[in-house]
Amino acid sequence: MTNQPTYRTGLGTSDADSITLLGHDLASELLGKISFGELAFYLIAKKRPTKGQLVMFEAVLTALADHGFTPTAIAARLTYASAP
């Protein structure tokens, strides 16, 4: 295709026909083959996680599902404030 813009970032490239993340084609190499947690770790660390790293990373993502650290931080603060 001619006159189509191409977009490049530190993580990948895209054009009218493909999206590439860290050298892998999104449609043919990543979709349906890795989990969201694995892709997020890969994009952050720029390396594939080990099984242990993936388990821990996905546990952290799950723990943050209550909208971040704020609710647990408030609970800790209130517990500490009411302690004798």
C-alpha positions as a printed Julia matrix, in Angstrom:
84×3 Matrix{Float64}:
  0.0     0.0    0.0
  1.34    3.41  -0.85
  1.06    6.63   1.09
  0.02    4.77   4.23
  1.56    6.05   7.47
  3.87    3.77   9.42
  4.14    4.01  13.2
  7.2     2.93  15.19
  7.69    2.83  18.96
 10.32    1.27  21.19
  8.06   -1.77  21.51
  6.99   -2.32  17.96
  5.76   -1.08  14.64
  2.46   -0.94  12.81
  1.27   -0.24   9.32
 -1.9    -0.87   7.35
 -1.22   -4.61   7.2
  0.41   -5.64  10.47
  1.31   -4.89  14.06
  4.66   -6.11  15.37
  5.53   -6.2   19.08
  9.16   -6.86  20.07
  9.77   -8.56  16.74
  6.66  -10.79  16.82
  3.64  -10.43  14.56
  0.63   -9.76  16.78
 -1.91  -11.68  14.68
  0.09  -14.77  13.75
  2.51  -15.2   16.67
  0.89  -13.77  19.79
 -2.93  -13.74  19.68
 -4.29  -16.95  21.18
 -0.81  -18.21  22.03
  0.13  -16.22  25.15
 -1.89  -14.87  28.06
 -2.52  -11.2   28.78
 -0.24  -11.43  31.81
  2.56  -12.96  29.76
  2.27  -10.25  27.1
  2.17   -7.47  29.72
  5.3    -8.87  31.42
  7.02   -9.25  28.04
  6.26   -5.65  27.06
  7.44   -4.3   30.43
 10.57   -6.43  30.92
 11.31   -6.99  27.22
 11.9   -10.67  27.97
  9.58  -13.66  28.23
  8.74  -14.56  31.83
  9.68  -17.84  33.44
  6.8   -19.94  34.78
  7.47  -18.66  38.31
  7.66  -15.03  37.19
  4.4   -15.39  35.27
  2.59  -16.92  38.26
  3.76  -14.08  40.51
  3.04  -11.34  37.95
 -0.49  -12.62  37.32
 -1.07  -12.86  41.1
 -0.07   -9.19  41.43
 -2.42   -8.23  38.57
 -5.24  -10.14  40.28
 -4.51   -8.48  43.63
 -4.71   -5.07  41.96
 -8.17   -5.83  40.58
 -9.74   -4.02  43.53
 -8.74   -0.74  41.8
 -5.16   -0.54  42.93
 -3.38   -0.23  46.25
 -5.7     2.39  47.76
 -8.34    0.13  49.41
 -5.72   -2.11  51.03
 -3.65    0.92  52.1
 -6.7     2.47  53.74
 -7.51   -0.8   55.53
 -3.94   -1.02  56.84
 -3.97    2.61  57.98
 -7.32    2.28  59.75
 -6.23   -0.95  61.43
 -3.0     0.67  62.61
 -4.8     3.84  63.78
 -7.24    1.86  65.93
 -4.58   -0.39  67.47
 -3.75    0.32  71.13
